[in-house]
Structure formats: structure tokens, C-alpha cells
Amino acid sequence: VGYAPFILRPRRLGEHRVAVVLATNTWAAYNFHDADGDGWGDSWYVADEIHSVDTTRPYLDFGVPFRFRDWDLAFVAWLNRTGKRVDFLSDDDLEAAGTGDRLRGAYDLLVFPGHEEYVTERMYDVVRRYRDLGGNLAFLAANNFFWKVRRDGRLLVKERLWRNLGRPESALVGVQYVGSDQGQRQGPFVVTGAEHAPWLFAGTGLANGSSFGRYGIEIDARTSASPAGVEVLARIDDLMGPGRSAEMTYYETPAGARVFAAGAINFVASLDQPEVARLLENLWARVALS
């Protein structure tokens, strides 16, 4: 049995007030299909001299994008299980949205459930403008808005790190990429900021000092560019070595935007744990409506 991934976009933006953006650029980057037949996967993860990937290639693993089950499917299943009604968008749909003003008129919340690592300049501009207009954001993985890419026909071309272009991702997300060890070291989040967000932990049984889940693979933390007032809700101290910790954060803007970042790439994979499912329900109640 093989699969073909489809994202069924809404007939018009804003059919529902929440949009879930699936990280299709990252899907393409992690696609190791060998289209040219040289014995190596056609991805910049295979060789440094490769700077582009063909977005029209079929996916390996019978057509399922790399780590789709971990990064996306658990969240999509949670949406179905809990009766949430949302619009689904690809990265291309987000880029085609036009302006952040149009996106803000259509949605109260944008959710990035997966590994939204590769974004174009238009995508970055649209999402930042959306946030600046009071649009809410939820980043449920880690290492988001890390690389600047551009579309050149069917090719996705990798350019430079956004932070090296004077646009650190933590200024938008609240946190940014710290490190990765392919999951060799993982640990539980320990709640540290229950007093700052009692609405998030209500009914979970979690309080300061409580631990939950087992996370890692790639992690994020605050920087000097993080927005003023960003609160750390939970931490995994020194997971990638001294001073290299994972931080789950939340901040609000003067325009009314509410922004949550999970801080670990495999956060949604733990939605089968009751306390995590309740935490996400609490988050949804906070950010899904203006």
C-alpha cells in the first residue's frame, strides 16, 4: 500500500477561524528520494554542495513524508478526536495568502504543529505582520523559522539562516533553535511558570516542580531578541549540555497577540498523555478566539 499526501485547502481563507499550517517545505527538505539515480538521496541533508530540493519528487516510505507521524499526524488525530474545526494550509498556501492583513482578517489563530524550519521571505513577512496585528500563534514543535528559502519553479532553494540576516526567529516565536542530538538525550519538562499561566495548567494536576513527558531531539530557548515579557512555563535544564536547555514559553503583545512555543520538537507526540492533552485543550481555549 502506498500513500499520497493531500492538503485540502479551504475554498476561501477563513472558512474556520483557526488555520493549521503543515510544514510542506520541511517535508521536501527531508525527502531523500533519489530522483537522479546516483545512489544518494537528493537533499541538502545528504551533501553540503546540494542547495536545492525538487518539490515534485515522490516521498519515500510509501509516500509518507519523513517523521509525519511524529510531527503532524498526532496533532491532526487530536483535532479529529476533539471535534476541532480548522482550515488546513500548506506552506505554499500561506505564502499565497497575500498579506498579513488579509490573514489576520481570516484567522484568530495560526498553528504550526510540525517542524516549520524552512520559510520564504514572504511567509516570514506575512506571519510577522499577522502577529503584529494581534493574530495568535502556536508553535507545537521546535526549530521554527530557522532557514530562509526561496521557490525557484519546482525547486526549493536554501539560502541563509534568518538570524544571520538580522531577523532572529526568537523575535517572532519567542524562542529559537539551540541544538540537536538526534534524540540521544531526552527528558521531561519541569513546570517552572505555573503562576504566570495558571490557565494553561488548570486541571492537569501539574504545578511548579511537576514533570511531564519525555522530549528532545531538537530544542529551543530564549535569546536577547525574544519579545519583552516572554514567560518560561516549563524547562528541561541542560539537556544538550551545560546552559543548553529547552524552554516552553508564552508571551502577549500590546496588540493582543498570544504566542505559545513548545520548545521541543516532539511535543505533540505526547498527546496520548492525559495531562498533555488537557494542557493543549487549555491552550486552545486561550488562543483560538480573539
PDB file of C-alpha atoms in Angstrom:
ATOM      1  CA  VAL A   1       0.000   0.000   0.000  1.00  0.00           C
ATOM      2  CA  GLY A   2       1.255   3.463  -0.904  1.00  0.00           C
ATOM      3  CA  TYR A   3       0.091   6.919   0.073  1.00  0.00           C
ATOM      4  CA  ALA A   4      -0.119  10.351  -1.500  1.00  0.00           C
ATOM      5  CA  PRO A   5      -0.335  13.303   0.916  1.00  0.00           C
ATOM      6  CA  PHE A   6      -3.018  15.861   0.103  1.00  0.00           C
ATOM      7  CA  ILE A   7      -3.735  19.103   1.933  1.00  0.00           C
ATOM      8  CA  LEU A   8      -7.278  20.158   1.174  1.00  0.00           C
ATOM      9  CA  ARG A   9      -7.181  23.954   1.378  1.00  0.00           C
ATOM     10  CA  PRO A  10     -10.330  25.934   2.153  1.00  0.00           C
ATOM     11  CA  ARG A  11     -12.310  27.349  -0.748  1.00  0.00           C
ATOM     12  CA  ARG A  12     -11.521  30.747   0.740  1.00  0.00           C
ATOM     13  CA  LEU A  13      -9.348  31.809   3.648  1.00  0.00           C
ATOM     14  CA  GLY A  14     -11.244  31.950   6.906  1.00  0.00           C
ATOM     15  CA  GLU A  15     -13.842  29.218   6.486  1.00  0.00           C
ATOM     16  CA  HIS A  16     -12.857  28.485  10.086  1.00  0.00           C
ATOM     17  CA  ARG A  17     -11.178  30.949  12.415  1.00  0.00           C
ATOM     18  CA  VAL A  18      -8.173  28.671  13.027  1.00  0.00           C
ATOM     19  CA  ALA A  19      -5.650  27.627  10.362  1.00  0.00           C
ATOM     20  CA  VAL A  20      -3.246  24.708  10.772  1.00  0.00           C
ATOM     21  CA  VAL A  21      -0.136  25.120   8.628  1.00  0.00           C
ATOM     22  CA  LEU A  22       1.600  21.874   7.679  1.00  0.00           C
ATOM     23  CA  ALA A  23       5.346  22.225   7.126  1.00  0.00           C
ATOM     24  CA  THR A  24       5.498  21.148   3.492  1.00  0.00           C
ATOM     25  CA  ASN A  25       8.821  22.905   2.840  1.00  0.00           C
ATOM     26  CA  THR A  26      10.370  20.806   5.593  1.00  0.00           C
ATOM     27  CA  TRP A  27       8.719  17.717   4.129  1.00  0.00           C
ATOM     28  CA  ALA A  28      10.539  18.451   0.859  1.00  0.00           C
ATOM     29  CA  ALA A  29      13.881  19.097   2.557  1.00  0.00           C
ATOM     30  CA  TYR A  30      13.727  15.791   4.435  1.00  0.00           C
ATOM     31  CA  ASN A  31      12.718  13.832   1.351  1.00  0.00           C
ATOM     32  CA  PHE A  32      15.627  11.511   0.498  1.00  0.00           C
ATOM     33  CA  HIS A  33      14.103  10.164  -2.710  1.00  0.00           C
ATOM     34  CA  ASP A  34      16.883   9.610  -5.273  1.00  0.00           C
ATOM     35  CA  ALA A  35      15.366  11.107  -8.419  1.00  0.00           C
ATOM     36  CA  ASP A  36      18.618  11.339 -10.398  1.00  0.00           C
ATOM     37  CA  GLY A  37      19.590   7.708  -9.727  1.00  0.00           C
ATOM     38  CA  ASP A  38      23.102   8.395  -8.396  1.00  0.00           C
ATOM     39  CA  GLY A  39      22.534   6.278  -5.302  1.00  0.00           C
ATOM     40  CA  TRP A  40      22.177   9.209  -2.915  1.00  0.00           C
ATOM     41  CA  GLY A  41      19.057  10.967  -1.715  1.00  0.00           C
ATOM     42  CA  ASP A  42      18.511  14.346  -3.336  1.00  0.00           C
ATOM     43  CA  SER A  43      18.561  16.529  -0.219  1.00  0.00           C
ATOM     44  CA  TRP A  44      20.907  19.072   1.335  1.00  0.00           C
ATOM     45  CA  TYR A  45      20.960  16.759   4.352  1.00  0.00           C
ATOM     46  CA  VAL A  46      22.977  14.324   2.219  1.00  0.00           C
ATOM     47  CA  ALA A  47      25.692  16.630   0.891  1.00  0.00           C
ATOM     48  CA  ASP A  48      26.724  20.208   1.659  1.00  0.00           C
ATOM     49  CA  GLU A  49      27.050  21.038  -2.029  1.00  0.00           C
ATOM     50  CA  ILE A  50      23.316  20.436  -2.539  1.00  0.00           C
ATOM     51  CA  HIS A  51      21.410  23.694  -2.074  1.00  0.00           C
ATOM     52  CA  SER A  52      18.027  22.869  -3.574  1.00  0.00           C
ATOM     53  CA  VAL A  53      15.416  20.129  -3.490  1.00  0.00           C
ATOM     54  CA  ASP A  54      12.807  19.221  -6.092  1.00  0.00           C
ATOM     55  CA  THR A  55       9.374  19.593  -4.507  1.00  0.00           C
ATOM     56  CA  THR A  56       7.740  17.380  -7.156  1.00  0.00           C
ATOM     57  CA  ARG A  57       9.540  14.177  -6.133  1.00  0.00           C
ATOM     58  CA  PRO A  58       7.501  11.363  -4.580  1.00  0.00           C
ATOM     59  CA  TYR A  59       8.190  10.652  -0.929  1.00  0.00           C
ATOM     60  CA  LEU A  60      10.000   7.601   0.334  1.00  0.00           C
ATOM     61  CA  ASP A  61       8.338   5.273   2.867  1.00  0.00           C
ATOM     62  CA  PHE A  62       5.364   4.548   0.612  1.00  0.00           C
ATOM     63  CA  GLY A  63       4.611   8.242   0.139  1.00  0.00           C
ATOM     64  CA  VAL A  64       4.508   9.369   3.779  1.00  0.00           C
ATOM     65  CA  PRO A  65       6.639  12.494   4.487  1.00  0.00           C
ATOM     66  CA  PHE A  66       9.576  11.974   6.839  1.00  0.00           C
ATOM     67  CA  ARG A  67       8.512  11.967  10.522  1.00  0.00           C
ATOM     68  CA  PHE A  68       4.931  12.868   9.537  1.00  0.00           C
ATOM     69  CA  ARG A  69       3.544  10.548  12.190  1.00  0.00           C
ATOM     70  CA  ASP A  70       5.585  12.258  14.926  1.00  0.00           C
ATOM     71  CA  TRP A  71       5.343  15.881  13.839  1.00  0.00           C
ATOM     72  CA  ASP A  72       1.892  16.153  12.290  1.00  0.00           C
ATOM     73  CA  LEU A  73      -0.349  13.114  12.499  1.00  0.00           C
ATOM     74  CA  ALA A  74      -0.679  13.028  16.283  1.00  0.00           C
ATOM     75  CA  PHE A  75      -1.984  16.595  16.216  1.00  0.00           C
ATOM     76  CA  VAL A  76      -4.321  16.017  13.265  1.00  0.00           C
ATOM     77  CA  ALA A  77      -5.730  12.975  15.083  1.00  0.00           C
ATOM     78  CA  TRP A  78      -6.209  15.109  18.216  1.00  0.00           C
ATOM     79  CA  LEU A  79      -8.144  17.684  16.191  1.00  0.00           C
ATOM     80  CA  ASN A  80     -10.418  14.953  14.844  1.00  0.00           C
ATOM     81  CA  ARG A  81     -10.817  13.271  18.214  1.00  0.00           C
ATOM     82  CA  THR A  82     -11.805  16.509  19.941  1.00  0.00           C
ATOM     83  CA  GLY A  83     -14.050  17.823  17.174  1.00  0.00           C
ATOM     84  CA  LYS A  84     -11.956  20.890  16.343  1.00  0.00           C
ATOM     85  CA  ARG A  85     -12.873  22.571  13.044  1.00  0.00           C
ATOM     86  CA  VAL A  86      -9.945  24.200  11.257  1.00  0.00           C
ATOM     87  CA  ASP A  87      -8.654  25.196   7.844  1.00  0.00           C
ATOM     88  CA  PHE A  88      -5.570  23.315   6.658  1.00  0.00           C
ATOM     89  CA  LEU A  89      -2.886  25.182   4.724  1.00  0.00           C
ATOM     90  CA  SER A  90       0.417  24.193   3.143  1.00  0.00           C
ATOM     91  CA  ASP A  91       3.445  26.459   3.192  1.00  0.00           C
ATOM     92  CA  ASP A  92       2.606  27.430  -0.385  1.00  0.00           C
ATOM     93  CA  ASP A  93      -0.935  28.368   0.669  1.00  0.00           C
ATOM     94  CA  LEU A  94       0.461  30.546   3.446  1.00  0.00           C
ATOM     95  CA  GLU A  95       2.791  32.286   1.026  1.00  0.00           C
ATOM     96  CA  ALA A  96      -0.106  32.850  -1.366  1.00  0.00           C
ATOM     97  CA  ALA A  97      -2.241  34.414   1.381  1.00  0.00           C
ATOM     98  CA  GLY A  98      -1.100  37.817   0.126  1.00  0.00           C
ATOM     99  CA  THR A  99      -0.645  39.976   3.211  1.00  0.00           C
ATOM    100  CA  GLY A 100      -0.625  39.659   6.959  1.00  0.00           C
ATOM    101  CA  ASP A 101      -3.630  41.983   6.993  1.00  0.00           C
ATOM    102  CA  ARG A 102      -5.639  39.556   4.889  1.00  0.00           C
ATOM    103  CA  LEU A 103      -4.514  36.636   7.033  1.00  0.00           C
ATOM    104  CA  ARG A 104      -5.473  38.472  10.222  1.00  0.00           C
ATOM    105  CA  GLY A 105      -8.913  39.193   8.818  1.00  0.00           C
ATOM    106  CA  ALA A 106      -9.369  35.480   8.137  1.00  0.00           C
ATOM    107  CA  TYR A 107      -7.935  33.860  11.283  1.00  0.00           C
ATOM    108  CA  ASP A 108      -7.659  34.301  15.030  1.00  0.00           C
ATOM    109  CA  LEU A 109      -5.003  31.590  15.330  1.00  0.00           C
ATOM    110  CA  LEU A 110      -2.292  30.019  13.202  1.00  0.00           C
ATOM    111  CA  VAL A 111      -0.991  26.669  14.437  1.00  0.00           C
ATOM    112  CA  PHE A 112       2.336  25.226  13.304  1.00  0.00           C
ATOM    113  CA  PRO A 113       2.187  21.649  14.632  1.00  0.00           C
ATOM    114  CA  GLY A 114       5.291  20.346  12.877  1.00  0.00           C
ATOM    115  CA  HIS A 115       8.865  21.278  12.135  1.00  0.00           C
ATOM    116  CA  GLU A 116       8.420  24.656  10.351  1.00  0.00           C
ATOM    117  CA  GLU A 117      12.138  25.076   9.704  1.00  0.00           C
ATOM    118  CA  TYR A 118      12.221  26.452   6.151  1.00  0.00           C
ATOM    119  CA  VAL A 119      10.303  29.611   5.310  1.00  0.00           C
ATOM    120  CA  THR A 120      10.415  32.101   2.464  1.00  0.00           C
ATOM    121  CA  GLU A 121      10.722  35.830   2.956  1.00  0.00           C
ATOM    122  CA  ARG A 122       7.065  36.353   2.084  1.00  0.00           C
ATOM    123  CA  MET A 123       5.985  33.718   4.604  1.00  0.00           C
ATOM    124  CA  TYR A 124       8.087  35.342   7.323  1.00  0.00           C
ATOM    125  CA  ASP A 125       6.742  38.815   6.484  1.00  0.00           C
ATOM    126  CA  VAL A 126       3.114  37.671   6.350  1.00  0.00           C
ATOM    127  CA  VAL A 127       3.261  35.821   9.674  1.00  0.00           C
ATOM    128  CA  ARG A 128       5.093  38.624  11.467  1.00  0.00           C
ATOM    129  CA  ARG A 129       2.567  41.189  10.206  1.00  0.00           C
ATOM    130  CA  TYR A 130      -0.251  38.873  11.262  1.00  0.00           C
ATOM    131  CA  ARG A 131       1.253  38.700  14.782  1.00  0.00           C
ATOM    132  CA  ASP A 132       1.773  42.457  14.882  1.00  0.00           C
ATOM    133  CA  LEU A 133      -1.931  42.936  14.115  1.00  0.00           C
ATOM    134  CA  GLY A 134      -2.895  40.788  17.104  1.00  0.00           C
ATOM    135  CA  GLY A 135      -3.041  37.354  15.485  1.00  0.00           C
ATOM    136  CA  ASN A 136      -2.319  34.425  17.787  1.00  0.00           C
ATOM    137  CA  LEU A 137       0.377  31.831  17.067  1.00  0.00           C
ATOM    138  CA  ALA A 138       1.050  28.333  18.424  1.00  0.00           C
ATOM    139  CA  PHE A 139       4.318  26.585  17.602  1.00  0.00           C
ATOM    140  CA  LEU A 140       3.982  22.973  18.759  1.00  0.00           C
ATOM    141  CA  ALA A 141       7.433  21.705  17.765  1.00  0.00           C
ATOM    142  CA  ALA A 142      10.910  23.309  17.719  1.00  0.00           C
ATOM    143  CA  ASN A 143      13.405  24.864  15.318  1.00  0.00           C
ATOM    144  CA  ASN A 144      10.853  27.047  13.553  1.00  0.00           C
ATOM    145  CA  PHE A 145      11.564  29.821  11.007  1.00  0.00           C
ATOM    146  CA  PHE A 146      15.251  28.850  11.028  1.00  0.00           C
ATOM    147  CA  TRP A 147      16.339  28.909   7.370  1.00  0.00           C
ATOM    148  CA  LYS A 148      15.436  31.379   4.664  1.00  0.00           C
ATOM    149  CA  VAL A 149      14.477  29.561   1.457  1.00  0.00           C
ATOM    150  CA  ARG A 150      13.077  30.659  -1.888  1.00  0.00           C
ATOM    151  CA  ARG A 151      10.998  28.958  -4.519  1.00  0.00           C
ATOM    152  CA  ASP A 152      12.508  28.709  -7.997  1.00  0.00           C
ATOM    153  CA  GLY A 153       9.887  26.912 -10.042  1.00  0.00           C
ATOM    154  CA  ARG A 154       9.643  23.411  -8.666  1.00  0.00           C
ATOM    155  CA  LEU A 155      12.851  23.835  -6.654  1.00  0.00           C
ATOM    156  CA  LEU A 156      13.105  24.893  -3.037  1.00  0.00           C
ATOM    157  CA  VAL A 157      16.450  26.678  -2.617  1.00  0.00           C
ATOM    158  CA  LYS A 158      18.190  27.053   0.752  1.00  0.00           C
ATOM    159  CA  GLU A 159      19.818  30.433   1.348  1.00  0.00           C
ATOM    160  CA  ARG A 160      20.860  31.641   4.828  1.00  0.00           C
ATOM    161  CA  LEU A 161      19.880  31.442   8.471  1.00  0.00           C
ATOM    162  CA  TRP A 162      17.328  34.088   9.345  1.00  0.00           C
ATOM    163  CA  ARG A 163      19.281  35.071  12.474  1.00  0.00           C
ATOM    164  CA  ASN A 164      22.307  35.837  10.262  1.00  0.00           C
ATOM    165  CA  LEU A 165      20.126  38.154   8.200  1.00  0.00           C
ATOM    166  CA  GLY A 166      19.266  40.263  11.225  1.00  0.00           C
ATOM    167  CA  ARG A 167      15.902  38.591  11.750  1.00  0.00           C
ATOM    168  CA  PRO A 168      16.335  36.122  14.628  1.00  0.00           C
ATOM    169  CA  GLU A 169      13.432  33.709  14.838  1.00  0.00           C
ATOM    170  CA  SER A 170      13.101  34.232  18.580  1.00  0.00           C
ATOM    171  CA  ALA A 171      11.771  37.742  17.902  1.00  0.00           C
ATOM    172  CA  LEU A 172       8.686  36.080  16.426  1.00  0.00           C
ATOM    173  CA  VAL A 173       8.487  32.624  18.021  1.00  0.00           C
ATOM    174  CA  GLY A 174       9.761  33.669  21.457  1.00  0.00           C
ATOM    175  CA  VAL A 175      12.492  31.015  21.390  1.00  0.00           C
ATOM    176  CA  GLN A 176      14.853  29.670  18.784  1.00  0.00           C
ATOM    177  CA  TYR A 177      16.953  26.636  17.929  1.00  0.00           C
ATOM    178  CA  VAL A 178      19.588  25.651  20.485  1.00  0.00           C
ATOM    179  CA  GLY A 179      20.744  22.227  19.335  1.00  0.00           C
ATOM    180  CA  SER A 180      20.017  18.668  18.255  1.00  0.00           C
ATOM    181  CA  ASP A 181      21.380  15.262  19.109  1.00  0.00           C
ATOM    182  CA  GLN A 182      19.021  13.073  17.067  1.00  0.00           C
ATOM    183  CA  GLY A 183      17.136  12.157  20.232  1.00  0.00           C
ATOM    184  CA  GLN A 184      20.048  10.569  22.122  1.00  0.00           C
ATOM    185  CA  ARG A 185      19.171  12.556  25.243  1.00  0.00           C
ATOM    186  CA  GLN A 186      15.556  13.237  26.153  1.00  0.00           C
ATOM    187  CA  GLY A 187      13.964  14.290  29.379  1.00  0.00           C
ATOM    188  CA  PRO A 188      10.745  15.536  30.961  1.00  0.00           C
ATOM    189  CA  PHE A 189       9.641  19.134  31.044  1.00  0.00           C
ATOM    190  CA  VAL A 190       9.584  20.503  34.570  1.00  0.00           C
ATOM    191  CA  VAL A 191       6.953  23.157  35.238  1.00  0.00           C
ATOM    192  CA  THR A 192       8.522  26.448  36.359  1.00  0.00           C
ATOM    193  CA  GLY A 193       5.954  29.116  35.462  1.00  0.00           C
ATOM    194  CA  ALA A 194       2.585  27.897  36.695  1.00  0.00           C
ATOM    195  CA  GLU A 195       1.952  31.214  38.404  1.00  0.00           C
ATOM    196  CA  HIS A 196       2.392  33.073  35.102  1.00  0.00           C
ATOM    197  CA  ALA A 197      -0.099  30.907  33.188  1.00  0.00           C
ATOM    198  CA  PRO A 198      -2.484  29.196  35.623  1.00  0.00           C
ATOM    199  CA  TRP A 199      -4.964  28.873  32.750  1.00  0.00           C
ATOM    200  CA  LEU A 200      -2.547  26.541  30.933  1.00  0.00           C
ATOM    201  CA  PHE A 201      -2.065  24.082  33.786  1.00  0.00           C
ATOM    202  CA  ALA A 202      -5.640  24.120  35.135  1.00  0.00           C
ATOM    203  CA  GLY A 203      -6.975  20.596  35.551  1.00  0.00           C
ATOM    204  CA  THR A 204      -3.690  18.957  34.522  1.00  0.00           C
ATOM    205  CA  GLY A 205      -2.514  18.140  38.045  1.00  0.00           C
ATOM    206  CA  LEU A 206       0.740  19.925  37.191  1.00  0.00           C
ATOM    207  CA  ALA A 207       2.294  22.609  39.378  1.00  0.00           C
ATOM    208  CA  ASN A 208       5.751  24.133  39.717  1.00  0.00           C
ATOM    209  CA  GLY A 209       8.195  21.272  40.120  1.00  0.00           C
ATOM    210  CA  SER A 210       5.940  18.737  38.383  1.00  0.00           C
ATOM    211  CA  SER A 211       7.341  16.906  35.368  1.00  0.00           C
ATOM    212  CA  PHE A 212       5.667  15.517  32.284  1.00  0.00           C
ATOM    213  CA  GLY A 213       6.562  13.795  29.028  1.00  0.00           C
ATOM    214  CA  ARG A 214       9.929  12.951  27.557  1.00  0.00           C
ATOM    215  CA  TYR A 215      11.257  15.376  24.981  1.00  0.00           C
ATOM    216  CA  GLY A 216      14.289  16.408  22.989  1.00  0.00           C
ATOM    217  CA  ILE A 217      15.663  15.633  19.508  1.00  0.00           C
ATOM    218  CA  GLU A 218      15.799  19.393  18.778  1.00  0.00           C
ATOM    219  CA  ILE A 219      15.200  22.114  21.353  1.00  0.00           C
ATOM    220  CA  ASP A 220      14.622  25.875  21.564  1.00  0.00           C
ATOM    221  CA  ALA A 221      15.315  28.562  24.156  1.00  0.00           C
ATOM    222  CA  ARG A 222      15.034  32.337  24.575  1.00  0.00           C
ATOM    223  CA  THR A 223      17.594  34.842  23.330  1.00  0.00           C
ATOM    224  CA  SER A 224      18.168  38.555  23.803  1.00  0.00           C
ATOM    225  CA  ALA A 225      15.910  39.081  20.773  1.00  0.00           C
ATOM    226  CA  SER A 226      12.907  37.390  22.429  1.00  0.00           C
ATOM    227  CA  PRO A 227       9.947  39.733  22.970  1.00  0.00           C
ATOM    228  CA  ALA A 228       9.713  41.609  26.235  1.00  0.00           C
ATOM    229  CA  GLY A 229       7.597  39.792  28.773  1.00  0.00           C
ATOM    230  CA  VAL A 230       8.101  36.282  27.397  1.00  0.00           C
ATOM    231  CA  GLU A 231       7.449  33.795  30.202  1.00  0.00           C
ATOM    232  CA  VAL A 232       9.106  30.396  30.631  1.00  0.00           C
ATOM    233  CA  LEU A 233       6.398  27.900  31.548  1.00  0.00           C
ATOM    234  CA  ALA A 234       8.499  24.722  31.670  1.00  0.00           C
ATOM    235  CA  ARG A 235      12.130  23.744  31.174  1.00  0.00           C
ATOM    236  CA  ILE A 236      14.404  20.786  30.538  1.00  0.00           C
ATOM    237  CA  ASP A 237      17.642  22.013  32.067  1.00  0.00           C
ATOM    238  CA  ASP A 238      20.987  21.346  30.356  1.00  0.00           C
ATOM    239  CA  LEU A 239      19.513  18.729  28.020  1.00  0.00           C
ATOM    240  CA  MET A 240      22.098  19.358  25.293  1.00  0.00           C
ATOM    241  CA  GLY A 241      24.904  20.236  27.713  1.00  0.00           C
ATOM    242  CA  PRO A 242      25.536  22.988  30.278  1.00  0.00           C
ATOM    243  CA  GLY A 243      23.365  26.012  29.565  1.00  0.00           C
ATOM    244  CA  ARG A 244      21.636  24.352  26.595  1.00  0.00           C
ATOM    245  CA  SER A 245      18.115  23.895  27.900  1.00  0.00           C
ATOM    246  CA  ALA A 246      14.690  23.503  26.329  1.00  0.00           C
ATOM    247  CA  GLU A 247      12.170  26.212  27.204  1.00  0.00           C
ATOM    248  CA  MET A 248       8.398  26.196  26.747  1.00  0.00           C
ATOM    249  CA  THR A 249       7.263  29.817  26.512  1.00  0.00           C
ATOM    250  CA  TYR A 250       4.339  32.173  26.143  1.00  0.00           C
ATOM    251  CA  TYR A 251       4.080  35.897  25.501  1.00  0.00           C
ATOM    252  CA  GLU A 252       1.480  38.512  24.665  1.00  0.00           C
ATOM    253  CA  THR A 253       1.896  41.702  22.636  1.00  0.00           C
ATOM    254  CA  PRO A 254       0.415  45.174  23.126  1.00  0.00           C
ATOM    255  CA  ALA A 255      -1.738  44.483  20.048  1.00  0.00           C
ATOM    256  CA  GLY A 256      -3.243  41.465  21.823  1.00  0.00           C
ATOM    257  CA  ALA A 257      -1.372  38.624  20.107  1.00  0.00           C
ATOM    258  CA  ARG A 258      -0.858  35.480  22.183  1.00  0.00           C
ATOM    259  CA  VAL A 259       2.116  33.317  21.200  1.00  0.00           C
ATOM    260  CA  PHE A 260       2.969  29.859  22.550  1.00  0.00           C
ATOM    261  CA  ALA A 261       6.069  27.832  21.728  1.00  0.00           C
ATOM    262  CA  ALA A 262       6.536  24.241  22.879  1.00  0.00           C
ATOM    263  CA  GLY A 263      10.347  24.366  22.806  1.00  0.00           C
ATOM    264  CA  ALA A 264      10.852  20.682  21.897  1.00  0.00           C
ATOM    265  CA  ILE A 265      10.346  19.079  18.541  1.00  0.00           C
ATOM    266  CA  ASN A 266       8.348  16.036  19.691  1.00  0.00           C
ATOM    267  CA  PHE A 267       5.858  17.793  21.977  1.00  0.00           C
ATOM    268  CA  VAL A 268       2.706  16.734  20.106  1.00  0.00           C
ATOM    269  CA  ALA A 269       3.858  13.099  20.069  1.00  0.00           C
ATOM    270  CA  SER A 270       2.886  13.020  23.765  1.00  0.00           C
ATOM    271  CA  LEU A 271      -0.783  13.905  23.227  1.00  0.00           C
ATOM    272  CA  ASP A 272      -1.758  10.427  24.366  1.00  0.00           C
ATOM    273  CA  GLN A 273      -0.812  11.510  27.900  1.00  0.00           C
ATOM    274  CA  PRO A 274      -3.905  12.935  29.676  1.00  0.00           C
ATOM    275  CA  GLU A 275      -2.104  15.856  31.281  1.00  0.00           C
ATOM    276  CA  VAL A 276      -0.601  16.918  27.949  1.00  0.00           C
ATOM    277  CA  ALA A 277      -3.927  16.588  26.146  1.00  0.00           C
ATOM    278  CA  ARG A 278      -5.564  18.763  28.828  1.00  0.00           C
ATOM    279  CA  LEU A 279      -2.739  21.289  28.590  1.00  0.00           C
ATOM    280  CA  LEU A 280      -3.333  21.582  24.853  1.00  0.00           C
ATOM    281  CA  GLU A 281      -7.081  21.961  25.399  1.00  0.00           C
ATOM    282  CA  ASN A 282      -6.346  24.798  27.821  1.00  0.00           C
ATOM    283  CA  LEU A 283      -4.026  26.434  25.302  1.00  0.00           C
ATOM    284  CA  TRP A 284      -6.663  26.114  22.593  1.00  0.00           C
ATOM    285  CA  ALA A 285      -9.251  27.816  24.778  1.00  0.00           C
ATOM    286  CA  ARG A 286      -6.813  30.686  25.348  1.00  0.00           C
ATOM    287  CA  VAL A 287      -5.617  31.319  21.793  1.00  0.00           C
ATOM    288  CA  ALA A 288      -8.258  30.007  19.390  1.00  0.00           C
ATOM    289  CA  LEU A 289     -10.544  33.013  19.907  1.00  0.00           C
ATOM    290  CA  SER A 290      -9.607  36.678  19.908  1.00  0.00           C
TER     291      SER A 290
END
